[in-house]
Amino acid sequence: MKNKTKRYITGFDGLRALAVIGILLFHLMPTKIFGGWLGVPLFFVISGYLITDLLIQEYDRTGGIAPLQFYKRRLKRLYPALIVMLLITTAVILLFDKELMYNLRYIILTNVTYTYNFWAINNGQSYFQQFAGESPFTHLWSLAIEGQFYFIWPFIVWFLLKKNLKKYHISLTLLIISIISALLMGILYHSSAINRVYYGTDTRIFAIVIGAALAFVWPSMRLAQYPKKEIRRYLNAIGTGAFIMMVVGMIFLNGQAAATYKGLMYLFTLDVAVLVAVTAHPASWYSKLLDQKVLNYLGTRSYSIYLYQLPIFIFYEKFIPHYQPTLFHMVIEVVLVFLVSELSYRYIENVFRYGVQWHQVNDWLLRSRNRFFIVTTPITVFLLFIAFGLTDKRAGLPQPPTQLQQKLTKNITEVDKRNKLADQEEKASKHEKKMGVSQKLSKEDQKIVSDYHVKPTQYLAFKAMSFTAIGDSVMLDAGPYLQDSNPKIHVDAEVGRQAYQATDIVADMAQNDKLAANVLMGLGTNGDIKRHDLDLMMKSIGKKRQVYWMNNFVQSKPWQNSNNQMLEAAQKDYKNLHVIDWYSLAKKNTNWLADDGVHQGQIGDFNYVRLLIEKTAEVNHIK
């Protein structure tokens, strides 16, 4: 048996820092740093490598692995900070945001048992969800997967090493398992049910397994024996390529794109595994480049930063009146995250990780009765407050659907039913044009003119037009009102739809001749609209159709202004593209909106349709 001391791997704290920086930037600027969430696979690879490497070293030193000691070390490292974060976040919810109380017992229970990801698949929000009372616990799914890995991995490593299997055979087997996991992700992926593959242990474990596979063929103790000059040039070149690809992925890899789940995430993970391998080698330039004070500072505190960043972002943005994602607010949010994380690192992580002499604490407390009560009373009151708060029946119930959610669910059924009638009306209208259409208002028409406050001539012209409407939940919100005003409007709107997802929808409709003479677009609520995607849609629609595009009113989101500016610029390049300024009207009349400040109330729906009618009249020179 060998008796070697463990080697501290310089550069790994730097990698952790890069991972958590990516995650922070993604949550702050999701339309600029699309792939910042990929910091999690980087964390997974590092964990898989380090844990496996340490277990192999333990086996080499002692001839066995002590699972209980391993669990004790892991719990001391991870559990205290997690528990404190759960308690503090729960206290904030109980005091200031009772809407988040629903399911709170289950959320806490599944987090302390490292099973939260299983619960989140069926009960949690999508990691990319934007409008539905975002949960401050959503990010904890990754800790659950790591916890499950820690639970079973010591036994698996012991079994593999006990069998005296060749290390590269073990590594190859693990790589095959990682490929199976990635294939499952691609097979099970569905855009409307992303939680299954995003949170699933079976579909996300490949990153940890890749790190583990690396440890069997690239053990840190063996690397320390290699001469530096023989491999430095190759390591640096390979590391530079991997580093560049990692940065590109963190900027551009969209977490809601199908391609991400059908291979790109796996390729990204392989890339960062290469970077981990290069950094682990003491001859590598990256082992020194990433060993800098600032990066080491962030890396050593990355666990606490990860724990607290999402709760702080969510609560700050919720409690600040009229929050706007400006640089000023972002700086404050980051400072708050760093301050809280520093406190957590110093007084929770380090105290439990490096040991605390509890008998000394006990002696110190008991020396003075006043001191004992001064210290223990607020802690006891705090814990009793949490316990009492969790007895609220809401903490054990799923959140009931909001009025908006009920409305959108009802609208889906209503719109689908009316779409069949719209298709029939479109066919009938072509026949009526040949026969001649009456230009007189019926009683129903007169009511609509009155309800929507439009001129009769404008409405009659609008009613004679046929539309295909393609959009997201804001359009779905107004769907029945659109179809009330004009039965020849076919609405294809979906909650959570992104602009890039509509490119295929538009292309398919155009190819199958299902686009009407006029197309109403309502996209951009959930993310940015890329000019490239707009160009693709305009190309599919063609120059003969008129396109009316509602711009965005989503004040709390950073993509609102860039979307609206891009639409204005595109309008100058396409003669058949007409932007409808919903933003300006909604901004002046926020009382027309639902509680989320984005979707419409009834008055908002009426005015959404009114804007469309008036815009069609303007385009067609009807007064």
Coordinates of C-alpha atoms in Angstrom, one line a residue:
M1 CA 0.0 0.0 0.0
K2 CA 1.2 3.4 -0.9
N3 CA 1.5 6.2 1.7
K4 CA 1.3 9.5 -0.2
T5 CA 0.0 12.8 1.0
K6 CA -2.8 14.3 -1.1
R7 CA -1.9 16.9 -3.7
Y8 CA -3.8 20.1 -3.6
I9 CA -4.8 20.8 -7.2
T10 CA -4.2 24.4 -8.0
G11 CA -6.5 25.9 -10.6
F12 CA -9.7 24.1 -9.5
D13 CA -10.9 27.0 -7.4
G14 CA -10.5 29.1 -10.5
L15 CA -12.6 26.6 -12.5
R16 CA -15.3 26.8 -9.7
A17 CA -15.1 30.6 -9.9
L18 CA -15.7 30.5 -13.7
A19 CA -18.7 28.2 -13.2
V20 CA -20.4 30.4 -10.6
I21 CA -19.6 33.6 -12.6
G22 CA -21.4 32.0 -15.6
I23 CA -24.4 31.1 -13.4
L24 CA -24.5 34.6 -11.9
L25 CA -24.3 36.3 -15.3
F26 CA -27.0 34.0 -16.7
H27 CA -29.5 34.9 -14.0
L28 CA -28.7 38.6 -14.4
M29 CA -28.4 38.8 -18.2
P30 CA -30.2 35.8 -19.7
T31 CA -30.4 37.4 -23.1
K32 CA -26.7 38.2 -23.2
I33 CA -25.2 35.1 -21.5
F34 CA -27.4 32.4 -22.9
G35 CA -25.3 29.5 -21.7
G36 CA -24.2 30.7 -18.2
W37 CA -26.3 27.9 -16.7
L38 CA -23.7 25.5 -18.1
G39 CA -21.6 26.4 -15.0
V40 CA -23.6 23.5 -13.4
P41 CA -22.1 20.8 -15.7
L42 CA -18.7 22.2 -15.0
F43 CA -19.4 21.9 -11.3
F44 CA -20.5 18.3 -11.9
V45 CA -17.4 17.3 -13.8
I46 CA -15.1 18.8 -11.1
S47 CA -17.1 17.0 -8.4
G48 CA -17.0 13.7 -10.3
Y49 CA -13.3 14.0 -10.8
L50 CA -12.3 15.1 -7.3
I51 CA -14.5 12.7 -5.4
T52 CA -13.4 9.7 -7.5
D53 CA -9.8 10.8 -7.3
L54 CA -9.9 11.0 -3.5
L55 CA -11.7 7.6 -3.2
I56 CA -9.0 6.0 -5.4
Q57 CA -6.3 7.6 -3.2
E58 CA -8.0 6.3 -0.1
Y59 CA -8.1 2.8 -1.5
D60 CA -4.5 2.9 -2.5
R61 CA -3.5 4.1 1.0
T62 CA -5.6 1.8 3.1
G63 CA -6.8 -1.1 0.9
G64 CA -10.4 -0.1 1.3
I65 CA -12.9 2.8 1.5
A66 CA -14.8 3.9 4.6
P67 CA -18.2 5.1 3.5
L68 CA -19.3 6.4 6.8
Q69 CA -16.2 8.6 7.1
F70 CA -16.8 9.8 3.5
Y71 CA -20.5 10.7 4.3
K72 CA -19.4 12.5 7.5
R73 CA -16.9 14.6 5.5
R74 CA -19.4 15.4 2.8
L75 CA -22.1 16.3 5.3
K76 CA -19.8 18.6 7.2
R77 CA -18.8 20.3 4.0
L78 CA -22.3 20.7 2.4
Y79 CA -25.1 20.3 4.9
P80 CA -24.7 23.2 7.4
A81 CA -24.7 25.9 4.8
L82 CA -27.7 24.3 3.0
I83 CA -29.7 24.1 6.2
V84 CA -29.0 27.7 7.1
M85 CA -29.9 28.9 3.6
L86 CA -33.2 26.9 3.7
L87 CA -34.1 28.4 7.1
I88 CA -33.3 32.0 6.1
T89 CA -35.1 31.7 2.8
T90 CA -38.1 30.1 4.6
A91 CA -38.2 33.0 7.1
V92 CA -38.2 35.6 4.4
I93 CA -41.1 33.8 2.7
L94 CA -43.1 33.5 5.9
L95 CA -42.5 37.2 6.7
F96 CA -42.8 38.9 3.3
D97 CA -43.9 36.6 0.5
K98 CA -46.6 34.2 1.6
E99 CA -47.5 33.4 -2.0
L100 CA -44.3 31.2 -2.0
M101 CA -45.5 29.2 1.0
Y102 CA -47.2 26.5 -1.1
N103 CA -45.4 23.2 -1.1
L104 CA -42.8 24.6 1.3
R105 CA -42.8 21.5 3.6
Y106 CA -42.1 19.3 0.6
I107 CA -39.5 21.6 -0.8
I108 CA -37.6 21.6 2.5
L109 CA -38.0 17.9 3.1
T110 CA -36.8 16.9 -0.4
N111 CA -33.8 19.3 -0.1
V112 CA -32.6 17.9 3.2
T113 CA -32.9 14.4 1.8
Y114 CA -31.3 15.3 -1.5
T115 CA -34.3 14.2 -3.5
Y116 CA -35.5 17.7 -4.6
N117 CA -34.8 17.0 -8.3
F118 CA -37.3 14.1 -8.3
W119 CA -40.0 16.3 -6.7
A120 CA -39.2 19.2 -9.1
I121 CA -39.8 17.1 -12.2
N122 CA -43.5 16.9 -11.5
N123 CA -44.0 19.8 -9.1
G124 CA -41.4 22.4 -9.7
Q125 CA -40.9 25.3 -12.2
S126 CA -38.8 25.1 -15.2
Y127 CA -35.4 26.5 -14.6
F128 CA -36.1 28.9 -17.4
Q129 CA -39.6 30.0 -16.3
Q130 CA -40.1 33.7 -16.2
F131 CA -43.6 34.7 -15.1
A132 CA -45.2 32.6 -12.3
G133 CA -43.8 33.6 -8.9
E134 CA -40.3 32.3 -9.5
S135 CA -39.2 29.9 -6.7
P136 CA -36.0 30.8 -4.8
F137 CA -35.3 27.0 -4.5
T138 CA -35.3 26.1 -8.2
H139 CA -31.5 25.9 -8.4
L140 CA -31.1 23.3 -5.7
W141 CA -31.9 20.4 -8.0
S142 CA -28.2 20.1 -8.8
L143 CA -27.3 19.6 -5.1
A144 CA -29.8 16.7 -5.0
I145 CA -28.1 14.9 -7.9
E146 CA -24.7 15.4 -6.3
G147 CA -26.0 14.1 -3.0
Q148 CA -27.3 11.0 -4.7
F149 CA -24.0 10.5 -6.4
Y150 CA -22.1 10.8 -3.1
F151 CA -24.4 8.2 -1.5
I152 CA -23.8 5.3 -3.9
W153 CA -20.4 6.2 -5.4
P154 CA -18.0 5.0 -2.6
F155 CA -19.5 1.5 -2.8
I156 CA -19.2 1.4 -6.6
V157 CA -15.6 2.6 -6.6
W158 CA -14.7 0.1 -3.9
F159 CA -16.3 -2.7 -5.9
L160 CA -14.5 -1.7 -9.1
L161 CA -11.1 -1.4 -7.4
K162 CA -11.6 -4.7 -5.5
K163 CA -12.0 -6.5 -8.8
N164 CA -8.6 -5.3 -9.9
L165 CA -10.1 -4.2 -13.2
K166 CA -7.9 -2.2 -15.5
K167 CA -8.4 1.5 -15.0
Y168 CA -8.9 2.4 -18.7
H169 CA -11.6 -0.4 -18.9
I170 CA -13.4 1.2 -16.0
S171 CA -13.1 4.6 -17.6
L172 CA -14.4 3.3 -20.9
T173 CA -17.4 1.7 -19.2
L174 CA -18.2 5.0 -17.4
L175 CA -18.0 6.9 -20.7
I176 CA -20.4 4.4 -22.3
I177 CA -22.8 5.0 -19.3
S178 CA -22.4 8.8 -19.8
I179 CA -23.4 8.3 -23.5
I180 CA -26.5 6.3 -22.5
S181 CA -27.4 9.1 -20.1
A182 CA -27.0 11.7 -22.9
L183 CA -29.0 9.6 -25.3
L184 CA -31.8 9.4 -22.7
M185 CA -31.8 13.2 -22.5
G186 CA -32.2 13.5 -26.3
I187 CA -34.9 10.8 -26.5
L188 CA -37.0 12.1 -23.5
Y189 CA -36.6 15.8 -24.4
H190 CA -39.8 17.6 -25.2
S191 CA -40.1 21.4 -25.4
S192 CA -43.3 21.5 -23.4
A193 CA -42.0 19.3 -20.7
I194 CA -38.4 20.3 -20.2
N195 CA -38.3 19.5 -16.5
R196 CA -38.0 15.8 -17.0
V197 CA -34.6 16.0 -18.8
Y198 CA -33.3 19.1 -17.0
Y199 CA -33.8 17.8 -13.5
G200 CA -33.6 14.0 -14.0
T201 CA -30.8 12.2 -12.4
D202 CA -30.6 9.7 -15.3
T203 CA -30.4 12.5 -17.9
R204 CA -28.0 14.8 -16.0
I205 CA -25.6 12.3 -14.4
F206 CA -23.4 12.1 -17.5
A207 CA -21.4 15.1 -16.4
I208 CA -20.5 13.6 -13.0
V209 CA -19.8 10.3 -14.6
I210 CA -17.5 11.9 -17.2
G211 CA -15.5 13.5 -14.4
A212 CA -15.3 10.1 -12.6
A213 CA -14.1 8.4 -15.8
L214 CA -11.4 11.0 -16.1
A215 CA -10.2 10.3 -12.5
F216 CA -9.5 6.6 -13.3
V217 CA -7.1 7.4 -16.2
W218 CA -5.9 10.8 -15.1
P219 CA -5.3 10.5 -11.3
S220 CA -3.8 13.6 -9.7
M221 CA -1.1 11.8 -7.8
R222 CA 0.3 10.2 -10.9
L223 CA 0.2 13.5 -12.8
A224 CA 2.6 15.1 -10.2
Q225 CA 5.3 12.6 -11.3
Y226 CA 5.4 13.6 -15.0
P227 CA 8.2 15.8 -16.3
K228 CA 6.9 19.2 -17.1
K229 CA 8.8 19.9 -20.4
E230 CA 7.5 16.8 -22.2
I231 CA 3.9 17.7 -22.2
R232 CA 3.5 21.4 -21.4
R233 CA 3.2 22.6 -25.0
Y234 CA 0.4 20.0 -25.8
L235 CA -1.4 20.6 -22.6
N236 CA -1.5 24.4 -23.1
A237 CA -2.7 24.1 -26.7
I238 CA -5.4 21.7 -25.8
G239 CA -6.4 23.7 -22.7
T240 CA -6.6 26.9 -24.7
G241 CA -8.9 25.3 -27.3
A242 CA -11.1 23.8 -24.5
F243 CA -11.2 27.1 -22.6
I244 CA -12.3 29.0 -25.8
M245 CA -15.0 26.5 -26.5
M246 CA -16.2 26.7 -22.9
V247 CA -16.6 30.5 -23.1
V248 CA -18.4 30.2 -26.4
G249 CA -20.8 27.6 -25.0
M250 CA -21.5 29.7 -21.9
I251 CA -22.3 32.7 -24.1
F252 CA -24.3 31.1 -26.9
L253 CA -25.7 27.7 -25.9
N254 CA -29.5 28.3 -25.3
G255 CA -31.0 26.3 -22.5
Q256 CA -34.4 26.1 -24.3
A257 CA -33.1 25.0 -27.7
A258 CA -33.8 21.4 -28.7
A259 CA -30.2 20.9 -30.0
T260 CA -28.8 21.6 -26.5
Y261 CA -30.5 18.5 -25.2
K262 CA -29.8 16.4 -28.3
G263 CA -26.1 16.4 -28.0
L264 CA -24.7 20.0 -27.6
M265 CA -24.8 19.8 -23.7
Y266 CA -22.9 16.5 -23.8
L267 CA -20.3 17.9 -26.2
F268 CA -19.9 21.0 -23.9
T269 CA -19.4 18.6 -20.9
L270 CA -16.7 16.7 -22.8
D271 CA -15.0 20.0 -23.6
V272 CA -15.0 21.2 -19.9
A273 CA -13.7 17.7 -18.9
V274 CA -10.7 18.3 -21.1
L275 CA -10.2 21.7 -19.4
V276 CA -10.5 20.0 -16.0
A277 CA -7.9 17.4 -17.1
V278 CA -5.5 20.1 -18.3
T279 CA -5.9 22.2 -15.2
A280 CA -5.3 19.1 -13.0
H281 CA -1.9 18.6 -14.4
P282 CA 0.9 20.6 -12.6
A283 CA 2.8 21.1 -15.9
S284 CA -0.2 23.0 -17.4
W285 CA -0.2 26.7 -17.8
Y286 CA -3.9 26.7 -16.7
S287 CA -3.1 25.2 -13.3
K288 CA -1.3 28.5 -12.7
L289 CA -3.4 30.9 -14.8
L290 CA -6.5 29.9 -12.8
D291 CA -4.7 30.0 -9.5
Q292 CA -5.2 33.7 -9.0
K293 CA -6.3 35.5 -5.8
V294 CA -9.7 36.8 -7.1
L295 CA -10.6 33.5 -8.7
N296 CA -9.5 31.5 -5.6
Y297 CA -11.6 33.8 -3.5
L298 CA -14.7 33.2 -5.6
G299 CA -13.9 29.6 -6.0
T300 CA -13.6 28.8 -2.3
R301 CA -16.9 30.6 -1.7
S302 CA -18.6 29.2 -4.8
Y303 CA -20.9 26.9 -2.8
S304 CA -22.3 29.6 -0.7
I305 CA -22.6 31.9 -3.7
Y306 CA -24.5 29.3 -5.6
L307 CA -26.8 28.7 -2.6
Y308 CA -27.8 32.3 -2.1
Q309 CA -27.6 33.9 -5.6
L310 CA -31.1 32.9 -6.8
P311 CA -33.0 33.7 -3.5
I312 CA -31.3 37.1 -3.4
F313 CA -32.0 37.9 -7.0
I314 CA -35.7 36.8 -6.7
F315 CA -36.4 38.7 -3.5
Y316 CA -34.6 41.8 -4.5
E317 CA -36.4 42.1 -7.8
K318 CA -39.7 41.4 -6.2
F319 CA -39.4 43.8 -3.3
I320 CA -37.9 46.7 -5.2
P321 CA -40.7 48.9 -6.5
H322 CA -40.8 49.1 -10.3
Y323 CA -37.6 47.1 -10.6
Q324 CA -35.7 47.5 -13.8
P325 CA -32.7 45.3 -14.8
T326 CA -30.3 48.3 -14.9
L327 CA -26.5 48.1 -14.2
F328 CA -27.1 49.9 -10.9
H329 CA -29.5 47.2 -9.6
M330 CA -27.3 44.4 -10.9
V331 CA -24.3 45.7 -9.0
I332 CA -26.3 45.9 -5.8
E333 CA -27.6 42.3 -6.3
V334 CA -24.1 41.0 -6.8
V335 CA -22.8 42.8 -3.8
L336 CA -25.6 41.4 -1.6
V337 CA -24.8 37.9 -2.9
F338 CA -21.1 38.3 -2.1
L339 CA -21.8 39.7 1.4
V340 CA -24.2 37.0 2.4
S341 CA -21.9 34.3 0.9
E342 CA -18.9 35.6 2.8
L343 CA -20.8 35.4 6.0
S344 CA -22.0 31.9 5.1
Y345 CA -18.4 30.8 4.2
R346 CA -16.8 32.2 7.3
Y347 CA -19.3 31.4 10.0
I348 CA -21.1 28.4 8.7
E349 CA -19.0 26.5 6.1
N350 CA -15.6 26.9 7.8
V351 CA -16.8 26.4 11.3
F352 CA -18.4 23.1 10.6
R353 CA -15.9 22.0 7.9
Y354 CA -12.7 22.5 9.9
G355 CA -14.3 21.5 13.2
V356 CA -15.6 23.4 16.2
Q357 CA -14.8 22.5 19.8
W358 CA -18.4 22.2 21.0
H359 CA -17.3 21.6 24.6
Q360 CA -15.5 25.0 24.5
V361 CA -18.7 26.6 23.1
N362 CA -20.7 24.9 25.8
D363 CA -18.3 26.1 28.6
W364 CA -18.3 29.6 27.2
L365 CA -22.1 29.7 27.2
L366 CA -22.5 28.3 30.7
R367 CA -20.1 30.6 32.3
S368 CA -22.8 33.3 32.3
R369 CA -26.5 32.8 32.6
N370 CA -27.2 36.1 30.8
R371 CA -24.8 35.1 28.0
F372 CA -26.6 31.8 27.6
F373 CA -30.0 33.4 27.3
I374 CA -28.8 36.2 25.0
V375 CA -27.4 33.7 22.6
T376 CA -29.9 30.9 22.7
T377 CA -33.2 32.9 23.0
P378 CA -33.1 34.5 19.5
I379 CA -32.1 31.1 17.9
T380 CA -34.9 29.3 19.7
V381 CA -37.5 32.0 18.8
F382 CA -36.3 31.9 15.1
L383 CA -36.6 28.1 14.9
L384 CA -40.0 28.1 16.6
F385 CA -41.1 30.8 14.2
I386 CA -40.1 28.6 11.3
A387 CA -41.7 25.5 12.8
F388 CA -44.9 27.4 13.5
G389 CA -45.0 28.9 10.0
L390 CA -44.7 25.5 8.4
T391 CA -47.8 24.3 10.2
D392 CA -49.8 26.7 7.9
K393 CA -51.9 24.4 5.6
R394 CA -50.6 26.2 2.5
A395 CA -47.1 24.8 3.2
G396 CA -48.4 21.4 2.5
L397 CA -50.6 22.2 -0.5
P398 CA -49.7 22.7 -4.1
Q399 CA -50.1 26.3 -5.3
P400 CA -53.6 26.8 -6.7
P401 CA -53.7 28.2 -10.3
T402 CA -53.8 32.0 -10.4
Q403 CA -56.6 33.8 -12.2
L404 CA -54.2 34.4 -15.1
Q405 CA -53.3 30.7 -15.3
Q406 CA -57.0 29.7 -15.2
K407 CA -57.7 32.3 -17.9
L408 CA -54.9 31.0 -20.2
T409 CA -56.0 27.4 -19.7
K410 CA -59.6 28.3 -20.6
N411 CA -58.3 30.3 -23.6
I412 CA -56.4 27.3 -25.0
T413 CA -59.7 25.3 -25.3
E414 CA -61.6 28.3 -26.6
V415 CA -59.1 29.2 -29.2
D416 CA -58.7 25.7 -30.5
K417 CA -62.5 25.5 -30.9
R418 CA -62.7 28.8 -32.7
N419 CA -59.8 28.0 -35.0
K420 CA -61.9 25.3 -36.7
L421 CA -64.6 28.0 -37.3
A422 CA -61.9 30.4 -38.4
D423 CA -60.8 28.0 -41.1
Q424 CA -64.4 27.6 -42.3
E425 CA -64.9 31.4 -42.2
E426 CA -61.8 31.9 -44.4
K427 CA -63.2 29.5 -47.0
A428 CA -66.6 31.2 -46.9
S429 CA -65.1 34.7 -47.1
K430 CA -63.4 33.8 -50.4
H431 CA -66.8 32.8 -51.8
E432 CA -68.4 36.0 -50.4
K433 CA -65.8 38.2 -52.1
K434 CA -67.0 36.8 -55.4
M435 CA -70.6 37.5 -54.5
G436 CA -69.9 40.9 -52.9
V437 CA -69.9 41.7 -49.2
S438 CA -72.3 44.0 -47.4
Q439 CA -70.6 47.2 -46.1
K440 CA -73.4 47.7 -43.5
L441 CA -72.9 47.1 -39.8
S442 CA -74.9 44.3 -38.2
K443 CA -76.1 44.5 -34.6
E444 CA -73.1 42.4 -33.6
D445 CA -70.8 44.6 -35.5
Q446 CA -72.2 47.7 -33.9
K447 CA -71.6 46.2 -30.4
I448 CA -67.9 45.4 -31.3
V449 CA -67.4 49.0 -32.7
S450 CA -68.8 50.3 -29.4
D451 CA -66.8 47.9 -27.2
Y452 CA -63.5 48.4 -29.0
H453 CA -63.9 52.1 -29.6
V454 CA -63.1 52.0 -33.3
K455 CA -64.6 53.6 -36.3
P456 CA -67.2 51.6 -38.3
T457 CA -65.1 52.0 -41.5
Q458 CA -62.0 50.7 -39.7
Y459 CA -63.8 47.7 -38.3
L460 CA -65.6 46.7 -41.5
A461 CA -62.2 46.7 -43.3
F462 CA -60.6 44.7 -40.5
K463 CA -63.4 42.2 -40.4
A464 CA -63.0 41.5 -44.1
M465 CA -59.3 40.6 -43.6
S466 CA -58.1 37.0 -42.8
F467 CA -55.3 36.5 -40.2
T468 CA -53.0 33.9 -39.0
A469 CA -51.9 34.9 -35.5
I470 CA -48.7 33.3 -34.0
G471 CA -47.5 34.2 -30.5
D472 CA -46.9 33.5 -26.9
S473 CA -49.0 33.7 -23.7
V474 CA -49.7 37.4 -24.2
M475 CA -51.4 36.7 -27.5
L476 CA -53.1 33.6 -26.0
D477 CA -54.5 36.0 -23.3
A478 CA -56.1 38.1 -26.0
G479 CA -57.0 35.1 -28.3
P480 CA -60.8 34.9 -27.7
Y481 CA -61.0 38.7 -28.1
L482 CA -59.2 38.6 -31.4
Q483 CA -61.6 35.9 -32.6
D484 CA -64.6 37.8 -31.3
S485 CA -63.6 40.8 -33.3
N486 CA -62.9 38.8 -36.4
P487 CA -63.9 35.2 -36.8
K488 CA -61.4 34.7 -39.6
I489 CA -58.4 34.9 -37.2
H490 CA -56.6 31.6 -36.7
V491 CA -54.6 31.8 -33.4
D492 CA -51.6 29.6 -32.8
A493 CA -50.3 30.8 -29.4
E494 CA -48.5 28.9 -26.6
V495 CA -47.4 29.7 -23.1
G496 CA -43.6 30.1 -22.8
R497 CA -43.0 30.2 -26.6
Q498 CA -39.8 31.7 -27.7
A499 CA -39.2 33.6 -30.9
Y500 CA -36.7 31.1 -32.2
Q501 CA -39.3 28.3 -31.8
A502 CA -41.7 30.2 -34.1
T503 CA -39.3 30.0 -37.0
D504 CA -40.2 26.4 -37.7
I505 CA -43.9 27.0 -37.1
V506 CA -44.0 29.8 -39.6
A507 CA -42.0 27.8 -42.1
D508 CA -44.3 24.8 -41.8
M509 CA -47.4 26.9 -42.2
A510 CA -46.0 28.6 -45.2
Q511 CA -45.0 25.3 -46.8
N512 CA -48.4 23.9 -46.3
D513 CA -50.2 27.0 -47.4
K514 CA -51.8 27.6 -44.0
L515 CA -50.8 31.3 -43.7
A516 CA -53.5 33.8 -44.3
A517 CA -53.1 37.0 -46.3
N518 CA -52.3 38.8 -43.1
V519 CA -50.0 37.5 -40.3
L520 CA -50.1 38.8 -36.7
M521 CA -47.0 38.1 -34.6
G522 CA -46.8 38.4 -30.9
L523 CA -43.5 37.1 -29.6
G524 CA -40.7 38.2 -27.3
T525 CA -42.4 38.0 -23.9
N526 CA -40.2 35.2 -22.7
G527 CA -36.9 36.2 -24.2
D528 CA -35.1 38.1 -26.9
I529 CA -36.0 38.1 -30.6
K530 CA -32.9 37.6 -32.7
R531 CA -32.8 39.5 -36.0
H532 CA -31.8 36.3 -37.7
D533 CA -34.9 34.6 -36.5
L534 CA -37.1 37.5 -37.6
D535 CA -35.5 37.4 -41.0
L536 CA -36.2 33.7 -41.3
M537 CA -39.8 34.2 -40.5
M538 CA -40.2 37.1 -42.9
K539 CA -38.6 35.0 -45.6
S540 CA -41.1 32.2 -45.0
I541 CA -44.0 34.6 -44.9
G542 CA -43.0 36.2 -48.1
K543 CA -43.5 39.7 -49.5
K544 CA -47.1 39.3 -50.6
R545 CA -48.5 38.9 -47.1
Q546 CA -48.8 41.8 -44.6
V547 CA -47.2 41.2 -41.2
Y548 CA -48.4 43.0 -38.1
W549 CA -46.1 42.6 -35.1
M550 CA -47.0 43.5 -31.5
N551 CA -44.0 44.8 -29.7
N552 CA -43.3 43.9 -26.0
F553 CA -44.2 45.2 -22.6
V554 CA -42.1 43.2 -20.0
Q555 CA -40.6 46.0 -17.9
S556 CA -38.8 43.7 -15.4
K557 CA -36.9 41.8 -18.2
P558 CA -33.8 43.0 -19.9
W559 CA -34.8 41.9 -23.4
Q560 CA -37.8 44.3 -23.6
N561 CA -36.0 47.3 -25.0
S562 CA -33.7 45.4 -27.3
N563 CA -36.6 43.5 -28.8
N564 CA -38.6 46.7 -29.4
Q565 CA -35.6 48.5 -30.9
M566 CA -34.9 45.5 -33.2
L567 CA -38.5 45.5 -34.4
E568 CA -38.4 49.2 -35.2
A569 CA -35.1 48.7 -37.2
A570 CA -36.6 45.7 -39.0
Q571 CA -39.7 47.6 -40.0
K572 CA -37.5 49.9 -42.0
D573 CA -36.1 47.0 -44.0
Y574 CA -39.4 45.2 -44.7
K575 CA -42.2 47.2 -46.4
N576 CA -44.7 44.6 -45.4
L577 CA -43.8 44.6 -41.7
H578 CA -45.8 46.9 -39.5
V579 CA -45.0 47.2 -35.8
I580 CA -47.9 47.8 -33.4
D581 CA -46.8 49.8 -30.3
W582 CA -48.3 47.8 -27.5
Y583 CA -45.4 48.9 -25.2
S584 CA -46.3 52.6 -25.1
L585 CA -50.0 52.0 -24.5
A586 CA -49.4 49.4 -21.8
K587 CA -46.8 51.5 -20.1
K588 CA -49.3 54.4 -19.7
N589 CA -52.1 52.1 -18.6
T590 CA -50.6 49.5 -16.3
N591 CA -54.0 49.2 -14.5
W592 CA -55.2 47.3 -17.7
L593 CA -52.8 44.5 -16.9
A594 CA -52.9 41.4 -14.7
D595 CA -51.2 41.1 -11.4
D596 CA -47.9 40.0 -13.1
G597 CA -47.7 43.4 -14.9
V598 CA -47.2 41.6 -18.2
H599 CA -50.4 39.9 -19.4
Q600 CA -53.6 41.7 -19.9
G601 CA -56.8 42.1 -17.9
Q602 CA -60.1 42.4 -19.8
I603 CA -59.6 46.1 -20.6
G604 CA -56.1 45.3 -21.7
D605 CA -57.4 42.6 -24.1
F606 CA -59.9 45.1 -25.6
N607 CA -57.2 47.6 -26.2
Y608 CA -54.8 45.0 -27.6
V609 CA -57.4 44.2 -30.3
R610 CA -58.2 47.9 -30.8
L611 CA -54.5 48.6 -31.6
L612 CA -54.6 45.9 -34.2
I613 CA -57.7 47.3 -35.8
E614 CA -56.4 50.8 -35.9
K615 CA -53.0 49.6 -37.3
T616 CA -54.7 47.7 -40.2
A617 CA -56.7 50.9 -41.0
E618 CA -53.5 53.0 -41.0
V619 CA -51.7 50.6 -43.3
N620 CA -54.6 50.4 -45.7
H621 CA -55.3 54.1 -45.5
I622 CA -58.8 53.7 -44.1
K623 CA -60.2 56.6 -42.0

